[in-house]
mmCIF file of C-alpha atoms in Angstrom:
data_model
loop_
_atom_site.group_PDB
_atom_site.id
_atom_site.type_symbol
_atom_site.label_atom_id
_atom_site.label_comp_id
_atom_site.label_asym_id
_atom_site.label_seq_id
_atom_site.Cartn_x
_atom_site.Cartn_y
_atom_site.Cartn_z
ATOM 1 C CA UNK A 29 -16.979 -45.394 -6.490
ATOM 2 C CA UNK A 30 -13.900 -46.649 -7.619
ATOM 3 C CA UNK A 31 -15.334 -47.992 -10.649
ATOM 4 C CA UNK A 32 -17.169 -44.680 -10.952
ATOM 5 C CA UNK A 33 -13.716 -43.044 -11.208
ATOM 6 C CA UNK A 34 -12.200 -45.364 -13.914
ATOM 7 C CA UNK A 35 -15.336 -44.757 -15.693
ATOM 8 C CA UNK A 36 -14.883 -41.070 -15.786
ATOM 9 C CA UNK A 37 -11.592 -41.169 -16.364
ATOM 10 C CA UNK A 38 -11.663 -43.558 -19.014
ATOM 11 C CA UNK A 39 -15.092 -42.448 -21.274
ATOM 12 C CA UNK A 40 -14.834 -38.763 -20.529
ATOM 13 C CA UNK A 41 -11.182 -37.460 -19.244
ATOM 14 C CA UNK A 42 -9.506 -39.129 -21.306
ATOM 15 C CA UNK A 43 -10.725 -37.976 -25.139
ATOM 16 C CA UNK A 44 -10.867 -34.638 -23.668
ATOM 17 C CA UNK A 45 -7.097 -34.649 -23.329
ATOM 18 C CA UNK A 46 -6.961 -36.796 -26.619
ATOM 19 C CA UNK A 47 -8.748 -34.069 -28.238
ATOM 20 C CA UNK A 48 -6.001 -31.620 -27.162
ATOM 21 C CA UNK A 49 -3.078 -34.102 -28.399
ATOM 22 C CA UNK A 50 -2.328 -35.267 -24.917
ATOM 23 C CA UNK A 51 -1.483 -39.245 -24.501
ATOM 24 C CA UNK A 52 -2.716 -41.379 -21.767
ATOM 25 C CA UNK A 53 -0.128 -43.275 -19.488
ATOM 26 C CA UNK A 54 -1.791 -44.329 -16.204
ATOM 27 C CA UNK A 55 -3.239 -41.355 -14.465
ATOM 28 C CA UNK A 56 -1.480 -38.956 -16.161
ATOM 29 C CA UNK A 57 -1.771 -37.431 -19.553
ATOM 30 C CA UNK A 58 0.849 -35.424 -21.787
ATOM 31 C CA UNK A 59 1.846 -33.423 -25.205
ATOM 32 C CA UNK A 60 4.533 -32.596 -26.226
ATOM 33 C CA UNK A 61 5.666 -29.623 -28.184
ATOM 34 C CA UNK A 62 8.481 -28.358 -29.083
ATOM 35 C CA UNK A 63 10.486 -27.860 -26.108
ATOM 36 C CA UNK A 64 8.531 -27.708 -23.927
ATOM 37 C CA UNK A 65 6.159 -31.261 -22.264
ATOM 38 C CA UNK A 66 2.903 -30.595 -20.918
ATOM 39 C CA UNK A 67 1.487 -32.585 -18.420
ATOM 40 C CA UNK A 68 -1.953 -32.936 -16.376
ATOM 41 C CA UNK A 69 -1.881 -35.638 -13.725
ATOM 42 C CA UNK A 70 -5.142 -37.105 -11.734
ATOM 43 C CA UNK A 71 -3.290 -37.768 -7.957
ATOM 44 C CA UNK A 72 -6.028 -39.684 -5.516
ATOM 45 C CA UNK A 73 -6.160 -39.021 -2.059
ATOM 46 C CA UNK A 74 -5.150 -40.950 0.691
ATOM 47 C CA UNK A 75 -7.579 -42.486 2.562
ATOM 48 C CA UNK A 76 -10.000 -43.160 -0.236
ATOM 49 C CA UNK A 77 -12.838 -45.800 0.574
ATOM 50 C CA UNK A 78 -15.479 -47.231 -1.761
ATOM 51 C CA UNK A 79 -17.831 -44.996 -1.088
ATOM 52 C CA UNK A 80 -15.932 -41.742 -1.216
ATOM 53 C CA UNK A 81 -12.991 -41.283 -4.141
ATOM 54 C CA UNK A 82 -11.154 -37.870 -3.900
ATOM 55 C CA UNK A 83 -8.815 -36.668 -6.351
ATOM 56 C CA UNK A 84 -6.771 -33.720 -7.050
ATOM 57 C CA UNK A 85 -5.814 -32.196 -10.922
ATOM 58 C CA UNK A 86 -2.021 -31.549 -10.727
ATOM 59 C CA UNK A 87 -0.867 -29.412 -14.266
ATOM 60 C CA UNK A 88 2.945 -29.049 -15.610
ATOM 61 C CA UNK A 89 5.015 -27.963 -18.141
ATOM 62 C CA UNK A 90 8.491 -29.169 -18.192
ATOM 63 C CA UNK A 91 11.243 -26.760 -20.243
ATOM 64 C CA UNK A 92 13.610 -28.270 -22.143
ATOM 65 C CA UNK A 93 15.726 -24.884 -22.001
ATOM 66 C CA UNK A 94 15.175 -24.511 -18.442
ATOM 67 C CA UNK A 95 16.446 -27.771 -17.486
ATOM 68 C CA UNK A 96 19.741 -27.544 -19.799
ATOM 69 C CA UNK A 97 19.954 -24.153 -17.334
ATOM 70 C CA UNK A 98 19.665 -26.239 -14.583
ATOM 71 C CA UNK A 99 21.939 -28.777 -15.816
ATOM 72 C CA UNK A 100 24.718 -26.068 -15.835
ATOM 73 C CA UNK A 101 23.726 -24.920 -12.420
ATOM 74 C CA UNK A 102 23.907 -27.956 -11.173
ATOM 75 C CA UNK A 103 27.293 -28.935 -12.071
ATOM 76 C CA UNK A 104 26.207 -31.462 -15.377
ATOM 77 C CA UNK A 105 23.120 -33.083 -13.424
ATOM 78 C CA UNK A 106 20.621 -33.185 -15.618
ATOM 79 C CA UNK A 107 17.418 -32.336 -14.675
ATOM 80 C CA UNK A 108 14.900 -34.559 -17.519
ATOM 81 C CA UNK A 109 11.208 -35.081 -15.114
ATOM 82 C CA UNK A 110 11.706 -31.812 -13.413
ATOM 83 C CA UNK A 111 8.193 -29.711 -13.956
ATOM 84 C CA UNK A 112 9.222 -25.971 -14.310
ATOM 85 C CA UNK A 113 5.611 -24.991 -13.857
ATOM 86 C CA UNK A 114 3.862 -27.090 -11.718
ATOM 87 C CA UNK A 115 0.188 -25.534 -10.055
ATOM 88 C CA UNK A 116 -3.105 -27.346 -9.235
ATOM 89 C CA UNK A 117 -6.033 -26.791 -11.310
ATOM 90 C CA UNK A 118 -7.547 -23.896 -8.978
ATOM 91 C CA UNK A 119 -4.679 -21.878 -9.409
ATOM 92 C CA UNK A 120 -5.158 -21.427 -13.164
ATOM 93 C CA UNK A 121 -8.853 -22.265 -13.029
ATOM 94 C CA UNK A 122 -10.351 -20.291 -10.071
ATOM 95 C CA UNK A 123 -13.988 -22.213 -10.491
ATOM 96 C CA UNK A 124 -12.098 -25.296 -9.989
ATOM 97 C CA UNK A 125 -12.308 -26.534 -6.512
ATOM 98 C CA UNK A 126 -9.295 -27.600 -4.336
ATOM 99 C CA UNK A 127 -10.479 -31.278 -4.810
ATOM 100 C CA UNK A 128 -12.647 -33.742 -6.394
ATOM 101 C CA UNK A 129 -15.098 -35.528 -4.668
ATOM 102 C CA UNK A 130 -17.391 -38.436 -5.509
ATOM 103 C CA UNK A 131 -19.720 -40.068 -3.610
ATOM 104 C CA UNK A 132 -23.153 -42.065 -3.764
ATOM 105 C CA UNK A 133 -24.966 -38.543 -3.392
ATOM 106 C CA UNK A 134 -22.799 -36.955 -6.685
ATOM 107 C CA UNK A 135 -24.829 -36.018 -9.085
ATOM 108 C CA UNK A 136 -22.747 -36.827 -11.834
ATOM 109 C CA UNK A 137 -24.387 -35.235 -15.092
ATOM 110 C CA UNK A 138 -23.026 -32.088 -12.792
ATOM 111 C CA UNK A 139 -19.836 -33.233 -11.489
ATOM 112 C CA UNK A 140 -18.763 -34.184 -14.766
ATOM 113 C CA UNK A 141 -19.641 -31.309 -16.668
ATOM 114 C CA UNK A 142 -17.594 -29.039 -14.336
ATOM 115 C CA UNK A 143 -14.879 -31.534 -14.261
ATOM 116 C CA UNK A 144 -14.441 -31.055 -18.122
ATOM 117 C CA UNK A 145 -15.214 -27.438 -17.654
ATOM 118 C CA UNK A 146 -12.058 -27.234 -15.542
ATOM 119 C CA UNK A 147 -10.288 -29.273 -17.845
ATOM 120 C CA UNK A 148 -10.756 -27.556 -21.117
ATOM 121 C CA UNK A 149 -9.962 -24.324 -18.989
ATOM 122 C CA UNK A 150 -7.080 -25.191 -18.132
ATOM 123 C CA UNK A 151 -5.612 -26.918 -20.979
ATOM 124 C CA UNK A 152 -6.589 -23.594 -22.706
ATOM 125 C CA UNK A 153 -4.596 -21.746 -19.898
ATOM 126 C CA UNK A 154 -1.234 -24.058 -20.728
ATOM 127 C CA UNK A 155 -1.965 -23.330 -24.257
ATOM 128 C CA UNK A 156 -0.641 -19.605 -24.014
ATOM 129 C CA UNK A 157 2.408 -20.701 -21.984
ATOM 130 C CA UNK A 158 4.521 -21.563 -24.971
ATOM 131 C CA UNK A 159 8.221 -20.535 -24.036
ATOM 132 C CA UNK A 160 10.443 -20.791 -20.724
ATOM 133 C CA UNK A 161 9.769 -16.856 -21.060
ATOM 134 C CA UNK A 162 6.228 -17.482 -19.848
ATOM 135 C CA UNK A 163 6.744 -20.066 -17.402
ATOM 136 C CA UNK A 164 8.998 -17.492 -15.573
ATOM 137 C CA UNK A 165 7.306 -14.577 -16.268
ATOM 138 C CA UNK A 166 4.272 -16.762 -14.147
ATOM 139 C CA UNK A 167 6.394 -16.964 -10.816
ATOM 140 C CA UNK A 168 7.822 -13.317 -11.234
ATOM 141 C CA UNK A 169 4.203 -12.465 -11.387
ATOM 142 C CA UNK A 170 3.816 -13.998 -7.845
ATOM 143 C CA UNK A 171 7.176 -12.961 -6.878
ATOM 144 C CA UNK A 172 7.609 -16.484 -5.909
ATOM 145 C CA UNK A 173 11.209 -18.324 -5.170
ATOM 146 C CA UNK A 174 10.061 -21.281 -6.936
ATOM 147 C CA UNK A 175 12.594 -21.013 -10.289
ATOM 148 C CA UNK A 176 13.934 -17.832 -8.926
ATOM 149 C CA UNK A 177 17.449 -18.995 -9.566
ATOM 150 C CA UNK A 178 17.024 -20.133 -13.122
ATOM 151 C CA UNK A 179 14.769 -17.238 -13.637
ATOM 152 C CA UNK A 180 17.807 -14.911 -13.214
ATOM 153 C CA UNK A 181 20.338 -17.220 -14.948
ATOM 154 C CA UNK A 182 17.143 -17.206 -17.838
ATOM 155 C CA UNK A 183 16.876 -12.848 -17.582
ATOM 156 C CA UNK A 184 20.832 -12.109 -17.219
ATOM 157 C CA UNK A 185 21.798 -14.569 -19.838
ATOM 158 C CA UNK A 186 19.475 -12.875 -21.781
ATOM 159 C CA UNK A 187 20.455 -9.790 -21.531
ATOM 160 C CA UNK A 188 17.546 -8.313 -19.890
ATOM 161 C CA UNK A 189 19.450 -7.132 -16.736
ATOM 162 C CA UNK A 190 16.433 -4.246 -15.680
ATOM 163 C CA UNK A 191 13.959 -7.430 -15.225
ATOM 164 C CA UNK A 192 15.848 -8.873 -13.233
ATOM 165 C CA UNK A 193 16.620 -6.269 -11.236
ATOM 166 C CA UNK A 194 12.937 -5.336 -10.624
ATOM 167 C CA UNK A 195 12.568 -8.821 -9.883
ATOM 168 C CA UNK A 196 15.726 -9.297 -6.961
ATOM 169 C CA UNK A 197 13.794 -5.680 -5.530
ATOM 170 C CA UNK A 198 10.172 -7.707 -5.591
ATOM 171 C CA UNK A 199 11.614 -10.925 -3.534
ATOM 172 C CA UNK A 200 13.702 -8.776 -1.048
ATOM 173 C CA UNK A 201 10.630 -6.867 -0.620
ATOM 174 C CA UNK A 202 8.688 -9.950 0.299
ATOM 175 C CA UNK A 203 11.194 -12.398 1.467
ATOM 176 C CA UNK A 204 13.958 -9.632 3.187
ATOM 177 C CA UNK A 205 12.962 -10.016 6.333
ATOM 178 C CA UNK A 206 12.844 -13.698 6.280
ATOM 179 C CA UNK A 207 16.062 -15.684 8.254
ATOM 180 C CA UNK A 208 16.275 -17.561 5.012
ATOM 181 C CA UNK A 209 16.699 -14.568 3.014
ATOM 182 C CA UNK A 210 20.512 -14.439 3.208
ATOM 183 C CA UNK A 211 20.473 -17.887 1.839
ATOM 184 C CA UNK A 212 18.920 -16.366 -1.610
ATOM 185 C CA UNK A 213 20.838 -13.442 -1.526
ATOM 186 C CA UNK A 214 24.006 -15.055 -1.518
ATOM 187 C CA UNK A 215 22.858 -17.453 -4.160
ATOM 188 C CA UNK A 216 21.541 -14.435 -5.941
ATOM 189 C CA UNK A 217 24.523 -12.092 -5.994
ATOM 190 C CA UNK A 218 26.762 -15.272 -6.771
ATOM 191 C CA UNK A 219 24.531 -15.219 -9.953
ATOM 192 C CA UNK A 220 24.549 -11.523 -10.950
ATOM 193 C CA UNK A 221 28.516 -11.881 -10.691
ATOM 194 C CA UNK A 222 28.609 -14.822 -12.734
ATOM 195 C CA UNK A 223 27.242 -11.983 -15.258
ATOM 196 C CA UNK A 224 29.666 -9.186 -14.436
ATOM 197 C CA UNK A 225 27.009 -7.826 -12.570
#
């Protein structure tokens, strides 16, 4: 199954990504466009055997602008390799499984067809993320704590105080009863104070 996995990556996955401008390095595929670096990572499961190979697909986007923001926040420490948008494929392609599985019983034609369809859909989804604003919007829609500090800096730097305040209210409504909220509340207050709010 390990050899079959390698063949699928080489003969089907790699050509699909190449058509979309992605370069391959090991099990990583990357494309640079402007200030964004788009990436896909095929992550093999621990405990794979000769007869059973399982893997995940991670989707990532690095924003140079958000990295510069993080550098400012952290006092100059650069975050060149960090992904700002990060998820597993099933989060952006609902028909995709949380994990792909190859066994001797796998119908390879169906497996390949579904895998390539999921990858095409993921590439298309990520193609529509064209700016740091799109990345912060993705997490704001989910009322996520991930990237929240950078989101507030991004919004307030751009004078969008209304959206920042609305997002703060949403975060408070979702996480305000948790013990850790006091830590986030203090961080957010400091960020707002930085912009005179």
